[in-house]
PDB file of C-alpha atoms in Angstrom:
ATOM      1  CA  MET A   1       0.000   0.000   0.000  1.00  0.00           C
ATOM      2  CA  ALA A   2       1.385   3.371  -1.016  1.00  0.00           C
ATOM      3  CA  ILE A   3       0.605   6.635   0.736  1.00  0.00           C
ATOM      4  CA  PRO A   4       0.841   9.544  -1.690  1.00  0.00           C
ATOM      5  CA  ALA A   5       3.285  12.355  -0.989  1.00  0.00           C
ATOM      6  CA  GLY A   6       1.617  15.253   0.791  1.00  0.00           C
ATOM      7  CA  HIS A   7      -1.109  13.086   2.361  1.00  0.00           C
ATOM      8  CA  ARG A   8      -2.693  14.789   5.370  1.00  0.00           C
ATOM      9  CA  PHE A   9      -3.375  12.600   8.398  1.00  0.00           C
ATOM     10  CA  PRO A  10      -6.199  13.647  10.781  1.00  0.00           C
ATOM     11  CA  ILE A  11      -5.284  14.504  14.367  1.00  0.00           C
ATOM     12  CA  THR A  12      -7.244  16.077  17.210  1.00  0.00           C
ATOM     13  CA  PHE A  13      -6.447  19.448  18.738  1.00  0.00           C
ATOM     14  CA  ASP A  14      -5.904  17.863  22.179  1.00  0.00           C
ATOM     15  CA  GLU A  15      -3.432  15.333  20.746  1.00  0.00           C
ATOM     16  CA  LEU A  16      -1.412  18.010  18.992  1.00  0.00           C
ATOM     17  CA  PHE A  17      -1.672  20.854  21.515  1.00  0.00           C
ATOM     18  CA  PRO A  18      -2.495  19.318  24.940  1.00  0.00           C
ATOM     19  CA  GLN A  19      -1.814  22.614  26.741  1.00  0.00           C
ATOM     20  CA  GLY A  20      -3.369  24.828  24.089  1.00  0.00           C
ATOM     21  CA  PHE A  21      -2.096  27.161  21.394  1.00  0.00           C
ATOM     22  CA  PHE A  22      -1.486  30.911  21.627  1.00  0.00           C
ATOM     23  CA  VAL A  23      -1.538  33.017  18.457  1.00  0.00           C
ATOM     24  CA  LEU A  24       1.260  35.491  17.814  1.00  0.00           C
ATOM     25  CA  LYS A  25       0.355  36.560  14.271  1.00  0.00           C
ATOM     26  CA  VAL A  26      -1.474  35.573  11.094  1.00  0.00           C
ATOM     27  CA  GLU A  27      -0.076  36.317   7.651  1.00  0.00           C
ATOM     28  CA  ARG A  28      -0.190  35.132   4.055  1.00  0.00           C
ATOM     29  CA  ALA A  29       2.094  32.150   3.477  1.00  0.00           C
ATOM     30  CA  GLN A  30       4.900  32.572   0.982  1.00  0.00           C
ATOM     31  CA  GLU A  31       6.155  29.976  -1.475  1.00  0.00           C
ATOM     32  CA  PHE A  32       9.907  29.917  -2.010  1.00  0.00           C
ATOM     33  CA  ASN A  33      11.456  28.432  -5.145  1.00  0.00           C
ATOM     34  CA  GLU A  34      15.216  28.340  -5.460  1.00  0.00           C
ATOM     35  CA  GLY A  35      16.474  31.272  -7.493  1.00  0.00           C
ATOM     36  CA  LYS A  36      13.069  32.968  -7.694  1.00  0.00           C
ATOM     37  CA  ALA A  37      11.424  35.693  -5.667  1.00  0.00           C
ATOM     38  CA  PRO A  38       8.918  34.461  -3.052  1.00  0.00           C
ATOM     39  CA  ARG A  39       5.263  34.570  -4.061  1.00  0.00           C
ATOM     40  CA  PRO A  40       1.974  34.111  -2.189  1.00  0.00           C
ATOM     41  CA  ALA A  41       1.260  30.409  -1.611  1.00  0.00           C
ATOM     42  CA  ASN A  42      -1.880  28.565  -2.682  1.00  0.00           C
ATOM     43  CA  ASP A  43      -2.951  25.193  -1.316  1.00  0.00           C
ATOM     44  CA  LYS A  44      -2.105  22.393  -3.747  1.00  0.00           C
ATOM     45  CA  VAL A  45      -5.264  20.503  -2.687  1.00  0.00           C
ATOM     46  CA  THR A  46      -7.917  23.252  -2.777  1.00  0.00           C
ATOM     47  CA  GLY A  47      -6.231  26.030  -4.758  1.00  0.00           C
ATOM     48  CA  LEU A  48      -7.180  28.507  -2.004  1.00  0.00           C
ATOM     49  CA  PRO A  49      -4.753  31.076  -0.564  1.00  0.00           C
ATOM     50  CA  VAL A  50      -2.716  29.723   2.358  1.00  0.00           C
ATOM     51  CA  TRP A  51      -2.417  31.629   5.637  1.00  0.00           C
ATOM     52  CA  THR A  52       0.085  30.859   8.388  1.00  0.00           C
ATOM     53  CA  VAL A  53      -0.946  31.160  12.013  1.00  0.00           C
ATOM     54  CA  GLN A  54       2.244  31.576  14.000  1.00  0.00           C
ATOM     55  CA  GLY A  55       2.039  30.873  17.677  1.00  0.00           C
ATOM     56  CA  THR A  56       3.432  29.146  20.673  1.00  0.00           C
ATOM     57  CA  ASP A  57       2.769  25.677  22.037  1.00  0.00           C
ATOM     58  CA  PRO A  58       3.203  25.590  25.837  1.00  0.00           C
ATOM     59  CA  SER A  59       3.530  21.780  25.783  1.00  0.00           C
ATOM     60  CA  ALA A  60       6.586  21.897  23.484  1.00  0.00           C
ATOM     61  CA  ARG A  61       9.822  20.722  25.035  1.00  0.00           C
ATOM     62  CA  GLY A  62      13.108  22.610  24.856  1.00  0.00           C
ATOM     63  CA  LYS A  63      13.756  26.091  23.598  1.00  0.00           C
ATOM     64  CA  ASN A  64      11.618  25.898  20.447  1.00  0.00           C
ATOM     65  CA  THR A  65       8.000  26.335  21.500  1.00  0.00           C
ATOM     66  CA  GLY A  66       7.019  27.994  18.240  1.00  0.00           C
ATOM     67  CA  ALA A  67       4.412  26.341  16.040  1.00  0.00           C
ATOM     68  CA  VAL A  68       2.868  27.179  12.671  1.00  0.00           C
ATOM     69  CA  VAL A  69      -0.588  26.090  11.559  1.00  0.00           C
ATOM     70  CA  LYS A  70      -1.611  26.583   7.923  1.00  0.00           C
ATOM     71  CA  ILE A  71      -5.170  27.376   6.892  1.00  0.00           C
ATOM     72  CA  ALA A  72      -6.362  27.393   3.273  1.00  0.00           C
ATOM     73  CA  SER A  73      -9.064  30.052   3.044  1.00  0.00           C
ATOM     74  CA  GLU A  74     -10.323  32.699   0.673  1.00  0.00           C
ATOM     75  CA  TYR A  75     -10.101  35.205   3.561  1.00  0.00           C
ATOM     76  CA  GLN A  76      -7.453  35.869   6.183  1.00  0.00           C
ATOM     77  CA  PRO A  77      -8.331  34.119   9.469  1.00  0.00           C
ATOM     78  CA  VAL A  78      -8.894  36.497  12.365  1.00  0.00           C
ATOM     79  CA  PRO A  79      -7.252  35.571  15.684  1.00  0.00           C
ATOM     80  CA  PRO A  80      -9.400  35.390  18.823  1.00  0.00           C
ATOM     81  CA  GLU A  81      -9.432  38.347  21.203  1.00  0.00           C
ATOM     82  CA  VAL A  82      -6.649  38.837  23.736  1.00  0.00           C
ATOM     83  CA  LEU A  83      -7.396  37.395  27.187  1.00  0.00           C
ATOM     84  CA  PRO A  84      -8.133  40.370  29.453  1.00  0.00           C
ATOM     85  CA  GLY A  85      -5.070  41.402  31.446  1.00  0.00           C
ATOM     86  CA  THR A  86      -2.676  39.300  29.351  1.00  0.00           C
ATOM     87  CA  PRO A  87      -0.937  39.469  25.965  1.00  0.00           C
ATOM     88  CA  PHE A  88      -2.247  35.983  25.068  1.00  0.00           C
ATOM     89  CA  ARG A  89      -4.656  35.013  22.285  1.00  0.00           C
ATOM     90  CA  PRO A  90      -5.672  31.385  22.878  1.00  0.00           C
ATOM     91  CA  ALA A  91      -6.988  29.571  19.807  1.00  0.00           C
ATOM     92  CA  VAL A  92      -8.496  26.197  18.975  1.00  0.00           C
ATOM     93  CA  PHE A  93      -8.294  24.661  15.514  1.00  0.00           C
ATOM     94  CA  THR A  94     -10.871  22.425  13.857  1.00  0.00           C
ATOM     95  CA  GLY A  95     -10.229  19.922  11.093  1.00  0.00           C
ATOM     96  CA  LEU A  96      -6.578  19.455  12.035  1.00  0.00           C
ATOM     97  CA  LYS A  97      -4.359  17.303   9.828  1.00  0.00           C
ATOM     98  CA  VAL A  98      -0.615  16.763   9.639  1.00  0.00           C
ATOM     99  CA  SER A  99       1.470  16.101   6.553  1.00  0.00           C
ATOM    100  CA  PRO A 100       4.875  14.529   7.308  1.00  0.00           C
ATOM    101  CA  TYR A 101       8.026  15.215   5.302  1.00  0.00           C
ATOM    102  CA  VAL A 102      11.772  14.583   5.681  1.00  0.00           C
ATOM    103  CA  ARG A 103      14.300  17.425   5.730  1.00  0.00           C
ATOM    104  CA  ASP A 104      17.991  17.009   6.487  1.00  0.00           C
ATOM    105  CA  GLY A 105      17.390  13.459   7.768  1.00  0.00           C
ATOM    106  CA  TRP A 106      14.686  14.534  10.244  1.00  0.00           C
ATOM    107  CA  VAL A 107      10.973  13.812  10.026  1.00  0.00           C
ATOM    108  CA  ASN A 108       8.951  17.002  10.315  1.00  0.00           C
ATOM    109  CA  TYR A 109       5.314  17.753   9.605  1.00  0.00           C
ATOM    110  CA  THR A 110       3.183  20.558   8.303  1.00  0.00           C
ATOM    111  CA  ILE A 111       0.071  21.274  10.384  1.00  0.00           C
ATOM    112  CA  TRP A 112      -3.136  22.117   8.488  1.00  0.00           C
ATOM    113  CA  ALA A 113      -6.446  23.293   9.950  1.00  0.00           C
ATOM    114  CA  GLU A 114      -9.841  24.087   8.500  1.00  0.00           C
ATOM    115  CA  GLU A 115     -10.653  26.842  10.965  1.00  0.00           C
ATOM    116  CA  MET A 116      -9.370  28.836  13.960  1.00  0.00           C
ATOM    117  CA  LEU A 117     -11.773  29.588  16.832  1.00  0.00           C
ATOM    118  CA  SER A 118     -11.638  31.051  20.304  1.00  0.00           C
ATOM    119  CA  PRO A 119     -11.793  28.380  23.028  1.00  0.00           C
ATOM    120  CA  GLN A 120     -15.187  29.808  24.073  1.00  0.00           C
ATOM    121  CA  ASP A 121     -16.665  29.416  20.574  1.00  0.00           C
ATOM    122  CA  ALA A 122     -15.159  25.941  20.223  1.00  0.00           C
ATOM    123  CA  ALA A 123     -16.722  24.878  23.547  1.00  0.00           C
ATOM    124  CA  LYS A 124     -20.110  26.175  22.381  1.00  0.00           C
ATOM    125  CA  GLY A 125     -19.799  24.331  19.073  1.00  0.00           C
ATOM    126  CA  ARG A 126     -19.725  27.567  17.104  1.00  0.00           C
ATOM    127  CA  ARG A 127     -17.949  28.089  13.840  1.00  0.00           C
ATOM    128  CA  GLY A 128     -15.806  31.139  13.111  1.00  0.00           C
ATOM    129  CA  ASN A 129     -18.707  32.858  11.386  1.00  0.00           C
ATOM    130  CA  GLY A 130     -20.820  32.673  14.550  1.00  0.00           C
ATOM    131  CA  LYS A 131     -23.124  29.928  13.275  1.00  0.00           C
ATOM    132  CA  SER A 132     -23.715  26.548  14.879  1.00  0.00           C
ATOM    133  CA  ASP A 133     -22.306  23.239  13.666  1.00  0.00           C
ATOM    134  CA  SER A 134     -25.238  23.000  11.260  1.00  0.00           C
ATOM    135  CA  SER A 135     -23.313  25.488   9.123  1.00  0.00           C
ATOM    136  CA  ALA A 136     -20.542  22.973   8.410  1.00  0.00           C
ATOM    137  CA  GLY A 137     -19.331  23.571   4.916  1.00  0.00           C
ATOM    138  CA  ALA A 138     -20.323  27.249   4.959  1.00  0.00           C
ATOM    139  CA  PRO A 139     -17.703  29.569   3.458  1.00  0.00           C
ATOM    140  CA  PRO A 140     -15.521  31.553   5.869  1.00  0.00           C
ATOM    141  CA  VAL A 141     -16.629  35.087   6.648  1.00  0.00           C
ATOM    142  CA  ALA A 142     -14.408  37.982   5.589  1.00  0.00           C
ATOM    143  CA  ALA A 143     -12.904  39.956   8.411  1.00  0.00           C
TER     144      ALA A 143
END
């Protein structure tokens, strides 16, 4: 049995980020090709623009607690509000998948998500556009 390159394996938020995820910034992903200027990246599966959510993973070991989650979406994802009295923006991701790859002899993985929500909205079963789970498949709302 062959697994195609770039396959995305499902994983739950709690498996990947057992102590949560805190957003630092969201920006358009760039595609780098050797010898060429970087250009905005599009998802090879959906063709949609790719956004990177850069953040920190408190459960990460060692000095590197940084994590990047990619979201393919027509519109830039909007991070949840800052927790009052802190600089932290906790986020929960739905539809998480990982795509492993090998670089310099090490196995790494790209993290993909369908959507970024506040923990409060995720607990209430809301989607990023404020609708209930019955809106699954609805397009993202522009921010």
